[in-house]
């Protein structure tokens, strides 16, 4: 590298760094990855590399290519350093944060929105406005825009509580990044979730101003029930006082009614003084169990009816009891006898009489479902969730006993009950999967929206069967012929079947013969264990052939018929006969609304394929506490069982003897409780040989006793406290001698009104005292179940307590919390607004302009790519000075300017003219070979000196020879001839001119 290149490299590097430093110093740009700027120190290398790679280019093009490479490198470096332009914006964004909790009267909600609209009209054109509403949760009603266009609040929020902290945090997240920030909070300050002051600190710490508009209201004649107090622990036949605390703002009165488990037990007229009034009702309970007390008052004058009820409950622990749920007493009689033989009291109820609350379930330590289908549980999934929570969170045992309506055959797949059981109804891992097959035959339904109903119930029927089952659908199509909408196939792709059903147009088939023949052939070829046809029709098509019906009956293919709007009794009789001869059911539907349930019920017939209806020998593969005292060879055979799959952590002592080794007895621990699955039954239907077994009662007694929740007398006392939306559990442990019981192993679970369980952390805070905290904000009964074990004595058991939240805390707030709002305004150095937008000046702020950053790395990359192609062009295409001159001449001509003639062009023109004169003197005027060379030299403009010498040589040939006069060595001409190219040319021209002058003088 030459010295001048080193100087140039250092100069450009220094200039680049100085320019970047100047931009940074003036705050015009920022680098978010400045470490990449170190790459600029490599700029000097670019002044060495080109001379080794592109040294063949002319100097001006070489330096041009070098400059392009420098610019490309600098662009890439700045892009990697994440160069961003710094923009300054003094626009203000105001977010109005509106309190919409239940403590805000309805009339004030619209006033808040009107204030926000009026205030937004005072803003500058570049300012923005946003709107957020909150209660328990917060929601952005309108994002920050230049105009606030909200006429009514549309966000659906939970109004039961007030969480100002979350609202302020969400508002801060919703602010644009390129504006100044200001929050306008409109609230009564009655927070009961979160911490408002923490939200204010977060907003101020992130550069936002805060202004507060207090929401004022005042209730004058409000009455509310503060608490219903019931002792935490009482004994049977022990009298206790139930206390009701009622608060009133003024002198008032009303009727107070006390309920126990929903039944009124006391009622009296009460007079209320301003403040808290306490009323006491004496009570005594003769039986153990769970008792829910509630108190309601009907005041003479009141404004908020939601807070006129209070609740409390008491639980008296009794002896261990078992709940047997069965469709009939016959299904449960043998199990009830087995429980009694083990000194366990059992109550037998039908599914319709099952407990509907966790409090009622507390009376039992174990629930046994005997051949009960999911459809027979009256409250469906809600009641199943309750039962799952009772097991997981309260430690109540659960046993499911098999039968034709249990497990997968009872439609328990993907239900909360399946979650709790140790077996799954999913049989994908089985080597042999039992399946059923169902064919639907659709006939035009001649009633309003008949075909619509036919499609809907067909889809519901298919939805009921399992994916491994087969389904097909026959109809009379638009081509007036019987055809398959989709042939008999596994129901793995139910969505495809639904789409085909939606597009179907069932017609009025003339005869049942062809579709029954098609359905029979398809089902006869199927390997399904249960094969079933469902027909919906008015009964007027021609009857199917007797041979087809006989073949169906012989192949155990059943058909159920549904009559809808039959025209004559003959139509009814025909449908009844088909169902009767094939072993199906006939339904007469007076109301189309009945059809879906009928189809679902019939589709469940296919689920009977999950039942292995063959006598088998159960195999005892492991001895556990449930099978203690039993030998493998003494287990009697069983006639059938329902196929299931054991879950991963389940213990499976007894299995079937087929290749699947399906579980017959399985059990596991589920949360605090225990569950057992016995896939055969406990009646003479499937367990005929087991009823004769001398260990039948012992076997079931061990299962029930292992599953049931353990009851023991304990020395633990429980109390609960509620402060706001937080609850506290306190356990005091003292033995009979008055000594503290320390180091107990305690496990507590809270069950909220939605049956969501939560494991609580219990800490020992003092000798014999244990405490835990929990949230108590959901309205309803929150149950607490505590399982304990004393490692010193081995004693264990459970305790039950809980708290009742009768109504949200919002309905206890009767005045604005002005003190908290003032404190928040002072913390934020903000202001309390008056409620008049003209006075409040909401859109004024002292904040400095906001610095926003605009990334330009994409543009730098694009510039580098474009300049790279320019660099390639420069290095591949050589452009001379003459090319630039020619281009400049064309540009000048386009603007009407005459291009400047270069001196070299004038000189060359004179030489060419002189050449013509010399050759004109020659005889004949014919050019010689030397002349041709001269013409070529003159035309190319690359050898003007040669042209001058040629002219002199021709002159010498036409004149006599004369001695050459040598010029002095130090003459000017010799110095010029020793010069550059132009000097030599001028010297040659001068000598030629002098010789011509001498010749002219001699003449």
mmCIF file with all atom_site columns, N, CA, C and O in Angstrom, residues 440-484:
data_model
loop_
_atom_site.group_PDB
_atom_site.id
_atom_site.type_symbol
_atom_site.label_atom_id
_atom_site.label_alt_id
_atom_site.label_comp_id
_atom_site.label_asym_id
_atom_site.label_entity_id
_atom_site.label_seq_id
_atom_site.pdbx_PDB_ins_code
_atom_site.Cartn_x
_atom_site.Cartn_y
_atom_site.Cartn_z
_atom_site.occupancy
_atom_site.B_iso_or_equiv
_atom_site.pdbx_formal_charge
_atom_site.auth_seq_id
_atom_site.auth_comp_id
_atom_site.auth_asym_id
_atom_site.auth_atom_id
_atom_site.pdbx_PDB_model_num
ATOM 1   N N  . UNK A 1 440 ? -77.679 -45.833 9.713  1.00 0.00 ? 440 UNK A N  1
ATOM 2   C CA . UNK A 1 440 ? -78.823 -44.934 9.804  1.00 0.00 ? 440 UNK A CA 1
ATOM 3   C C  . UNK A 1 440 ? -79.550 -44.935 8.466  1.00 0.00 ? 440 UNK A C  1
ATOM 4   O O  . UNK A 1 440 ? -78.924 -44.818 7.413  1.00 0.00 ? 440 UNK A O  1
ATOM 5   N N  . UNK A 1 441 ? -80.862 -45.068 8.529  1.00 0.00 ? 441 UNK A N  1
ATOM 6   C CA . UNK A 1 441 ? -81.689 -44.993 7.318  1.00 0.00 ? 441 UNK A CA 1
ATOM 7   C C  . UNK A 1 441 ? -82.599 -43.789 7.462  1.00 0.00 ? 441 UNK A C  1
ATOM 8   O O  . UNK A 1 441 ? -83.445 -43.733 8.366  1.00 0.00 ? 441 UNK A O  1
ATOM 9   N N  . UNK A 1 442 ? -82.425 -42.799 6.565  1.00 0.00 ? 442 UNK A N  1
ATOM 10  C CA . UNK A 1 442 ? -83.190 -41.565 6.629  1.00 0.00 ? 442 UNK A CA 1
ATOM 11  C C  . UNK A 1 442 ? -84.276 -41.574 5.562  1.00 0.00 ? 442 UNK A C  1
ATOM 12  O O  . UNK A 1 442 ? -84.003 -41.788 4.382  1.00 0.00 ? 442 UNK A O  1
ATOM 13  N N  . UNK A 1 443 ? -85.498 -41.304 6.002  1.00 0.00 ? 443 UNK A N  1
ATOM 14  C CA . UNK A 1 443 ? -86.643 -41.141 5.121  1.00 0.00 ? 443 UNK A CA 1
ATOM 15  C C  . UNK A 1 443 ? -87.135 -39.710 5.296  1.00 0.00 ? 443 UNK A C  1
ATOM 16  O O  . UNK A 1 443 ? -87.072 -39.151 6.393  1.00 0.00 ? 443 UNK A O  1
ATOM 17  N N  . UNK A 1 444 ? -87.582 -39.075 4.238  1.00 0.00 ? 444 UNK A N  1
ATOM 18  C CA . UNK A 1 444 ? -88.043 -37.691 4.334  1.00 0.00 ? 444 UNK A CA 1
ATOM 19  C C  . UNK A 1 444 ? -88.996 -37.516 5.512  1.00 0.00 ? 444 UNK A C  1
ATOM 20  O O  . UNK A 1 444 ? -89.973 -38.248 5.652  1.00 0.00 ? 444 UNK A O  1
ATOM 21  N N  . UNK A 1 445 ? -88.684 -36.553 6.357  1.00 0.00 ? 445 UNK A N  1
ATOM 22  C CA . UNK A 1 445 ? -89.518 -36.274 7.526  1.00 0.00 ? 445 UNK A CA 1
ATOM 23  C C  . UNK A 1 445 ? -90.542 -35.217 7.133  1.00 0.00 ? 445 UNK A C  1
ATOM 24  O O  . UNK A 1 445 ? -90.176 -34.048 6.911  1.00 0.00 ? 445 UNK A O  1
ATOM 25  N N  . UNK A 1 446 ? -91.792 -35.597 7.058  1.00 0.00 ? 446 UNK A N  1
ATOM 26  C CA . UNK A 1 446 ? -92.830 -34.697 6.565  1.00 0.00 ? 446 UNK A CA 1
ATOM 27  C C  . UNK A 1 446 ? -93.430 -33.886 7.705  1.00 0.00 ? 446 UNK A C  1
ATOM 28  O O  . UNK A 1 446 ? -94.564 -34.079 8.120  1.00 0.00 ? 446 UNK A O  1
ATOM 29  N N  . UNK A 1 447 ? -92.623 -32.993 8.244  1.00 0.00 ? 447 UNK A N  1
ATOM 30  C CA . UNK A 1 447 ? -93.083 -32.020 9.240  1.00 0.00 ? 447 UNK A CA 1
ATOM 31  C C  . UNK A 1 447 ? -92.160 -30.818 9.104  1.00 0.00 ? 447 UNK A C  1
ATOM 32  O O  . UNK A 1 447 ? -91.106 -30.892 8.450  1.00 0.00 ? 447 UNK A O  1
ATOM 33  N N  . UNK A 1 448 ? -92.532 -29.671 9.650  1.00 0.00 ? 448 UNK A N  1
ATOM 34  C CA . UNK A 1 448 ? -91.705 -28.472 9.488  1.00 0.00 ? 448 UNK A CA 1
ATOM 35  C C  . UNK A 1 448 ? -90.253 -28.714 9.899  1.00 0.00 ? 448 UNK A C  1
ATOM 36  O O  . UNK A 1 448 ? -89.981 -29.240 10.976 1.00 0.00 ? 448 UNK A O  1
ATOM 37  N N  . UNK A 1 449 ? -89.321 -28.338 9.002  1.00 0.00 ? 449 UNK A N  1
ATOM 38  C CA . UNK A 1 449 ? -87.884 -28.508 9.235  1.00 0.00 ? 449 UNK A CA 1
ATOM 39  C C  . UNK A 1 449 ? -87.526 -29.959 9.482  1.00 0.00 ? 449 UNK A C  1
ATOM 40  O O  . UNK A 1 449 ? -86.576 -30.274 10.204 1.00 0.00 ? 449 UNK A O  1
ATOM 41  N N  . UNK A 1 450 ? -88.274 -30.870 8.884  1.00 0.00 ? 450 UNK A N  1
ATOM 42  C CA . UNK A 1 450 ? -88.058 -32.284 9.137  1.00 0.00 ? 450 UNK A CA 1
ATOM 43  C C  . UNK A 1 450 ? -86.677 -32.761 8.735  1.00 0.00 ? 450 UNK A C  1
ATOM 44  O O  . UNK A 1 450 ? -85.993 -33.455 9.497  1.00 0.00 ? 450 UNK A O  1
ATOM 45  N N  . UNK A 1 451 ? -86.236 -32.407 7.524  1.00 0.00 ? 451 UNK A N  1
ATOM 46  C CA . UNK A 1 451 ? -84.918 -32.850 7.081  1.00 0.00 ? 451 UNK A CA 1
ATOM 47  C C  . UNK A 1 451 ? -83.807 -32.226 7.916  1.00 0.00 ? 451 UNK A C  1
ATOM 48  O O  . UNK A 1 451 ? -82.754 -32.840 8.135  1.00 0.00 ? 451 UNK A O  1
ATOM 49  N N  . UNK A 1 452 ? -84.012 -30.997 8.392  1.00 0.00 ? 452 UNK A N  1
ATOM 50  C CA . UNK A 1 452 ? -83.012 -30.373 9.263  1.00 0.00 ? 452 UNK A CA 1
ATOM 51  C C  . UNK A 1 452 ? -82.851 -31.200 10.541 1.00 0.00 ? 452 UNK A C  1
ATOM 52  O O  . UNK A 1 452 ? -81.734 -31.490 10.972 1.00 0.00 ? 452 UNK A O  1
ATOM 53  N N  . UNK A 1 453 ? -83.994 -31.589 11.145 1.00 0.00 ? 453 UNK A N  1
ATOM 54  C CA . UNK A 1 453 ? -83.927 -32.392 12.365 1.00 0.00 ? 453 UNK A CA 1
ATOM 55  C C  . UNK A 1 453 ? -83.285 -33.745 12.081 1.00 0.00 ? 453 UNK A C  1
ATOM 56  O O  . UNK A 1 453 ? -82.504 -34.255 12.896 1.00 0.00 ? 453 UNK A O  1
ATOM 57  N N  . UNK A 1 454 ? -83.593 -34.332 10.946 1.00 0.00 ? 454 UNK A N  1
ATOM 58  C CA . UNK A 1 454 ? -83.012 -35.631 10.608 1.00 0.00 ? 454 UNK A CA 1
ATOM 59  C C  . UNK A 1 454 ? -81.491 -35.548 10.535 1.00 0.00 ? 454 UNK A C  1
ATOM 60  O O  . UNK A 1 454 ? -80.776 -36.435 11.017 1.00 0.00 ? 454 UNK A O  1
ATOM 61  N N  . UNK A 1 455 ? -80.993 -34.467 9.943  1.00 0.00 ? 455 UNK A N  1
ATOM 62  C CA . UNK A 1 455 ? -79.544 -34.307 9.846  1.00 0.00 ? 455 UNK A CA 1
ATOM 63  C C  . UNK A 1 455 ? -78.912 -34.099 11.227 1.00 0.00 ? 455 UNK A C  1
ATOM 64  O O  . UNK A 1 455 ? -77.860 -34.670 11.533 1.00 0.00 ? 455 UNK A O  1
ATOM 65  N N  . UNK A 1 456 ? -79.545 -33.250 12.041 1.00 0.00 ? 456 UNK A N  1
ATOM 66  C CA . UNK A 1 456 ? -78.972 -32.948 13.348 1.00 0.00 ? 456 UNK A CA 1
ATOM 67  C C  . UNK A 1 456 ? -78.914 -34.179 14.242 1.00 0.00 ? 456 UNK A C  1
ATOM 68  O O  . UNK A 1 456 ? -77.909 -34.445 14.914 1.00 0.00 ? 456 UNK A O  1
ATOM 69  N N  . UNK A 1 457 ? -79.985 -34.964 14.268 1.00 0.00 ? 457 UNK A N  1
ATOM 70  C CA . UNK A 1 457 ? -79.990 -36.138 15.138 1.00 0.00 ? 457 UNK A CA 1
ATOM 71  C C  . UNK A 1 457 ? -79.065 -37.228 14.593 1.00 0.00 ? 457 UNK A C  1
ATOM 72  O O  . UNK A 1 457 ? -78.498 -38.004 15.358 1.00 0.00 ? 457 UNK A O  1
ATOM 73  N N  . UNK A 1 458 ? -78.882 -37.267 13.270 1.00 0.00 ? 458 UNK A N  1
ATOM 74  C CA . UNK A 1 458 ? -77.929 -38.225 12.708 1.00 0.00 ? 458 UNK A CA 1
ATOM 75  C C  . UNK A 1 458 ? -76.516 -37.875 13.156 1.00 0.00 ? 458 UNK A C  1
ATOM 76  O O  . UNK A 1 458 ? -75.726 -38.751 13.527 1.00 0.00 ? 458 UNK A O  1
ATOM 77  N N  . UNK A 1 459 ? -76.184 -36.591 13.152 1.00 0.00 ? 459 UNK A N  1
ATOM 78  C CA . UNK A 1 459 ? -74.855 -36.182 13.603 1.00 0.00 ? 459 UNK A CA 1
ATOM 79  C C  . UNK A 1 459 ? -74.663 -36.465 15.087 1.00 0.00 ? 459 UNK A C  1
ATOM 80  O O  . UNK A 1 459 ? -73.573 -36.875 15.516 1.00 0.00 ? 459 UNK A O  1
ATOM 81  N N  . UNK A 1 460 ? -75.700 -36.252 15.889 1.00 0.00 ? 460 UNK A N  1
ATOM 82  C CA . UNK A 1 460 ? -75.572 -36.530 17.316 1.00 0.00 ? 460 UNK A CA 1
ATOM 83  C C  . UNK A 1 460 ? -75.409 -38.021 17.570 1.00 0.00 ? 460 UNK A C  1
ATOM 84  O O  . UNK A 1 460 ? -74.685 -38.418 18.484 1.00 0.00 ? 460 UNK A O  1
ATOM 85  N N  . UNK A 1 461 ? -76.074 -38.827 16.780 1.00 0.00 ? 461 UNK A N  1
ATOM 86  C CA . UNK A 1 461 ? -75.922 -40.274 16.943 1.00 0.00 ? 461 UNK A CA 1
ATOM 87  C C  . UNK A 1 461 ? -74.494 -40.699 16.632 1.00 0.00 ? 461 UNK A C  1
ATOM 88  O O  . UNK A 1 461 ? -73.892 -41.519 17.349 1.00 0.00 ? 461 UNK A O  1
ATOM 89  N N  . UNK A 1 462 ? -73.921 -40.161 15.556 1.00 0.00 ? 462 UNK A N  1
ATOM 90  C CA . UNK A 1 462 ? -72.542 -40.511 15.193 1.00 0.00 ? 462 UNK A CA 1
ATOM 91  C C  . UNK A 1 462 ? -71.568 -39.986 16.244 1.00 0.00 ? 462 UNK A C  1
ATOM 92  O O  . UNK A 1 462 ? -70.566 -40.629 16.560 1.00 0.00 ? 462 UNK A O  1
ATOM 93  N N  . UNK A 1 463 ? -71.857 -38.834 16.797 1.00 0.00 ? 463 UNK A N  1
ATOM 94  C CA . UNK A 1 463 ? -70.986 -38.272 17.825 1.00 0.00 ? 463 UNK A CA 1
ATOM 95  C C  . UNK A 1 463 ? -70.954 -39.143 19.079 1.00 0.00 ? 463 UNK A C  1
ATOM 96  O O  . UNK A 1 463 ? -69.979 -39.133 19.829 1.00 0.00 ? 463 UNK A O  1
ATOM 97  N N  . UNK A 1 464 ? -72.003 -39.914 19.309 1.00 0.00 ? 464 UNK A N  1
ATOM 98  C CA . UNK A 1 464 ? -72.103 -40.729 20.515 1.00 0.00 ? 464 UNK A CA 1
ATOM 99  C C  . UNK A 1 464 ? -71.208 -41.954 20.454 1.00 0.00 ? 464 UNK A C  1
ATOM 100 O O  . UNK A 1 464 ? -70.691 -42.398 21.480 1.00 0.00 ? 464 UNK A O  1
ATOM 101 N N  . UNK A 1 465 ? -71.002 -42.524 19.273 1.00 0.00 ? 465 UNK A N  1
ATOM 102 C CA . UNK A 1 465 ? -70.242 -43.767 19.165 1.00 0.00 ? 465 UNK A CA 1
ATOM 103 C C  . UNK A 1 465 ? -68.750 -43.477 19.266 1.00 0.00 ? 465 UNK A C  1
ATOM 104 O O  . UNK A 1 465 ? -68.307 -42.340 19.136 1.00 0.00 ? 465 UNK A O  1
ATOM 105 N N  . UNK A 1 466 ? -67.968 -44.533 19.481 1.00 0.00 ? 466 UNK A N  1
ATOM 106 C CA . UNK A 1 466 ? -66.526 -44.401 19.622 1.00 0.00 ? 466 UNK A CA 1
ATOM 107 C C  . UNK A 1 466 ? -65.844 -44.373 18.255 1.00 0.00 ? 466 UNK A C  1
ATOM 108 O O  . UNK A 1 466 ? -66.411 -44.853 17.259 1.00 0.00 ? 466 UNK A O  1
ATOM 109 N N  . UNK A 1 467 ? -64.627 -43.841 18.173 1.00 0.00 ? 467 UNK A N  1
ATOM 110 C CA . UNK A 1 467 ? -63.945 -43.764 16.876 1.00 0.00 ? 467 UNK A CA 1
ATOM 111 C C  . UNK A 1 467 ? -63.720 -45.126 16.231 1.00 0.00 ? 467 UNK A C  1
ATOM 112 O O  . UNK A 1 467 ? -63.683 -45.226 14.998 1.00 0.00 ? 467 UNK A O  1
ATOM 113 N N  . UNK A 1 468 ? -63.537 -46.186 17.032 1.00 0.00 ? 468 UNK A N  1
ATOM 114 C CA . UNK A 1 468 ? -63.313 -47.495 16.432 1.00 0.00 ? 468 UNK A CA 1
ATOM 115 C C  . UNK A 1 468 ? -64.594 -48.145 15.932 1.00 0.00 ? 468 UNK A C  1
ATOM 116 O O  . UNK A 1 468 ? -64.546 -49.136 15.196 1.00 0.00 ? 468 UNK A O  1
ATOM 117 N N  . UNK A 1 469 ? -65.752 -47.602 16.317 1.00 0.00 ? 469 UNK A N  1
ATOM 118 C CA . UNK A 1 469 ? -67.021 -48.138 15.835 1.00 0.00 ? 469 UNK A CA 1
ATOM 119 C C  . UNK A 1 469 ? -67.246 -47.762 14.376 1.00 0.00 ? 469 UNK A C  1
ATOM 120 O O  . UNK A 1 469 ? -66.619 -46.836 13.845 1.00 0.00 ? 469 UNK A O  1
ATOM 121 N N  . UNK A 1 470 ? -68.159 -48.482 13.726 1.00 0.00 ? 470 UNK A N  1
ATOM 122 C CA . UNK A 1 470 ? -68.456 -48.246 12.324 1.00 0.00 ? 470 UNK A CA 1
ATOM 123 C C  . UNK A 1 470 ? -69.803 -47.565 12.172 1.00 0.00 ? 470 UNK A C  1
ATOM 124 O O  . UNK A 1 470 ? -70.728 -47.797 12.972 1.00 0.00 ? 470 UNK A O  1
ATOM 125 N N  . UNK A 1 471 ? -69.919 -46.728 11.152 1.00 0.00 ? 471 UNK A N  1
ATOM 126 C CA . UNK A 1 471 ? -71.175 -46.023 10.891 1.00 0.00 ? 471 UNK A CA 1
ATOM 127 C C  . UNK A 1 471 ? -71.369 -45.899 9.384  1.00 0.00 ? 471 UNK A C  1
ATOM 128 O O  . UNK A 1 471 ? -70.410 -45.751 8.617  1.00 0.00 ? 471 UNK A O  1
ATOM 129 N N  . UNK A 1 472 ? -72.629 -45.972 8.970  1.00 0.00 ? 472 UNK A N  1
ATOM 130 C CA . UNK A 1 472 ? -73.002 -45.771 7.577  1.00 0.00 ? 472 UNK A CA 1
ATOM 131 C C  . UNK A 1 472 ? -74.367 -45.112 7.520  1.00 0.00 ? 472 UNK A C  1
ATOM 132 O O  . UNK A 1 472 ? -75.145 -45.180 8.480  1.00 0.00 ? 472 UNK A O  1
ATOM 133 N N  . UNK A 1 473 ? -74.688 -44.463 6.395  1.00 0.00 ? 473 UNK A N  1
ATOM 134 C CA . UNK A 1 473 ? -75.962 -43.761 6.278  1.00 0.00 ? 473 UNK A CA 1
ATOM 135 C C  . UNK A 1 473 ? -76.563 -44.015 4.897  1.00 0.00 ? 473 UNK A C  1
ATOM 136 O O  . UNK A 1 473 ? -75.903 -43.804 3.866  1.00 0.00 ? 473 UNK A O  1
ATOM 137 N N  . UNK A 1 474 ? -77.817 -44.473 4.881  1.00 0.00 ? 474 UNK A N  1
ATOM 138 C CA . UNK A 1 474 ? -78.566 -44.763 3.651  1.00 0.00 ? 474 UNK A CA 1
ATOM 139 C C  . UNK A 1 474 ? -79.709 -43.775 3.508  1.00 0.00 ? 474 UNK A C  1
ATOM 140 O O  . UNK A 1 474 ? -80.347 -43.389 4.487  1.00 0.00 ? 474 UNK A O  1
ATOM 141 N N  . UNK A 1 475 ? -79.994 -43.376 2.248  1.00 0.00 ? 475 UNK A N  1
ATOM 142 C CA . UNK A 1 475 ? -81.133 -42.490 1.988  1.00 0.00 ? 475 UNK A CA 1
ATOM 143 C C  . UNK A 1 475 ? -81.602 -42.675 0.555  1.00 0.00 ? 475 UNK A C  1
ATOM 144 O O  . UNK A 1 475 ? -80.980 -43.369 -0.251 1.00 0.00 ? 475 UNK A O  1
ATOM 145 N N  . UNK A 1 476 ? -82.745 -42.081 0.252  1.00 0.00 ? 476 UNK A N  1
ATOM 146 C CA . UNK A 1 476 ? -83.293 -42.056 -1.108 1.00 0.00 ? 476 UNK A CA 1
ATOM 147 C C  . UNK A 1 476 ? -82.869 -40.736 -1.709 1.00 0.00 ? 476 UNK A C  1
ATOM 148 O O  . UNK A 1 476 ? -83.346 -39.669 -1.309 1.00 0.00 ? 476 UNK A O  1
ATOM 149 N N  . UNK A 1 477 ? -81.921 -40.768 -2.687 1.00 0.00 ? 477 UNK A N  1
ATOM 150 C CA . UNK A 1 477 ? -81.246 -39.549 -3.110 1.00 0.00 ? 477 UNK A CA 1
ATOM 151 C C  . UNK A 1 477 ? -82.002 -38.828 -4.223 1.00 0.00 ? 477 UNK A C  1
ATOM 152 O O  . UNK A 1 477 ? -83.100 -39.214 -4.628 1.00 0.00 ? 477 UNK A O  1
ATOM 153 N N  . UNK A 1 478 ? -81.358 -37.757 -4.730 1.00 0.00 ? 478 UNK A N  1
ATOM 154 C CA . UNK A 1 478 ? -81.991 -36.895 -5.736 1.00 0.00 ? 478 UNK A CA 1
ATOM 155 C C  . UNK A 1 478 ? -82.130 -37.595 -7.084 1.00 0.00 ? 478 UNK A C  1
ATOM 156 O O  . UNK A 1 478 ? -82.842 -37.122 -7.972 1.00 0.00 ? 478 UNK A O  1
ATOM 157 N N  . UNK A 1 479 ? -81.453 -38.746 -7.277 1.00 0.00 ? 479 UNK A N  1
ATOM 158 C CA . UNK A 1 479 ? -81.601 -39.506 -8.511 1.00 0.00 ? 479 UNK A CA 1
ATOM 159 C C  . UNK A 1 479 ? -82.698 -40.554 -8.408 1.00 0.00 ? 479 UNK A C  1
ATOM 160 O O  . UNK A 1 479 ? -82.807 -41.440 -9.257 1.00 0.00 ? 479 UNK A O  1
ATOM 161 N N  . UNK A 1 480 ? -83.503 -40.433 -7.324 1.00 0.00 ? 480 UNK A N  1
ATOM 162 C CA . UNK A 1 480 ? -84.636 -41.332 -7.105 1.00 0.00 ? 480 UNK A CA 1
ATOM 163 C C  . UNK A 1 480 ? -84.184 -42.785 -7.021 1.00 0.00 ? 480 UNK A C  1
ATOM 164 O O  . UNK A 1 480 ? -84.748 -43.675 -7.663 1.00 0.00 ? 480 UNK A O  1
ATOM 165 N N  . UNK A 1 481 ? -83.166 -43.009 -6.215 1.00 0.00 ? 481 UNK A N  1
ATOM 166 C CA . UNK A 1 481 ? -82.723 -44.376 -5.964 1.00 0.00 ? 481 UNK A CA 1
ATOM 167 C C  . UNK A 1 481 ? -82.090 -44.447 -4.583 1.00 0.00 ? 481 UNK A C  1
ATOM 168 O O  . UNK A 1 481 ? -81.617 -43.450 -4.059 1.00 0.00 ? 481 UNK A O  1
ATOM 169 N N  . UNK A 1 482 ? -82.112 -45.652 -4.010 1.00 0.00 ? 482 UNK A N  1
ATOM 170 C CA . UNK A 1 482 ? -81.517 -45.857 -2.706 1.00 0.00 ? 482 UNK A CA 1
ATOM 171 C C  . UNK A 1 482 ? -79.995 -45.898 -2.866 1.00 0.00 ? 482 UNK A C  1
ATOM 172 O O  . UNK A 1 482 ? -79.472 -46.590 -3.751 1.00 0.00 ? 482 UNK A O  1
ATOM 173 N N  . UNK A 1 483 ? -79.284 -45.159 -1.999 1.00 0.00 ? 483 UNK A N  1
ATOM 174 C CA . UNK A 1 483 ? -77.823 -45.125 -2.122 1.00 0.00 ? 483 UNK A CA 1
ATOM 175 C C  . UNK A 1 483 ? -77.211 -44.819 -0.763 1.00 0.00 ? 483 UNK A C  1
ATOM 176 O O  . UNK A 1 483 ? -77.881 -44.343 0.156  1.00 0.00 ? 483 UNK A O  1
ATOM 177 N N  . UNK A 1 484 ? -75.913 -45.087 -0.669 1.00 0.00 ? 484 UNK A N  1
ATOM 178 C CA . UNK A 1 484 ? -75.144 -44.768 0.528  1.00 0.00 ? 484 UNK A CA 1
ATOM 179 C C  . UNK A 1 484 ? -74.700 -43.305 0.468  1.00 0.00 ? 484 UNK A C  1
ATOM 180 O O  . UNK A 1 484 ? -74.069 -42.887 -0.513 1.00 0.00 ? 484 UNK A O  1
#
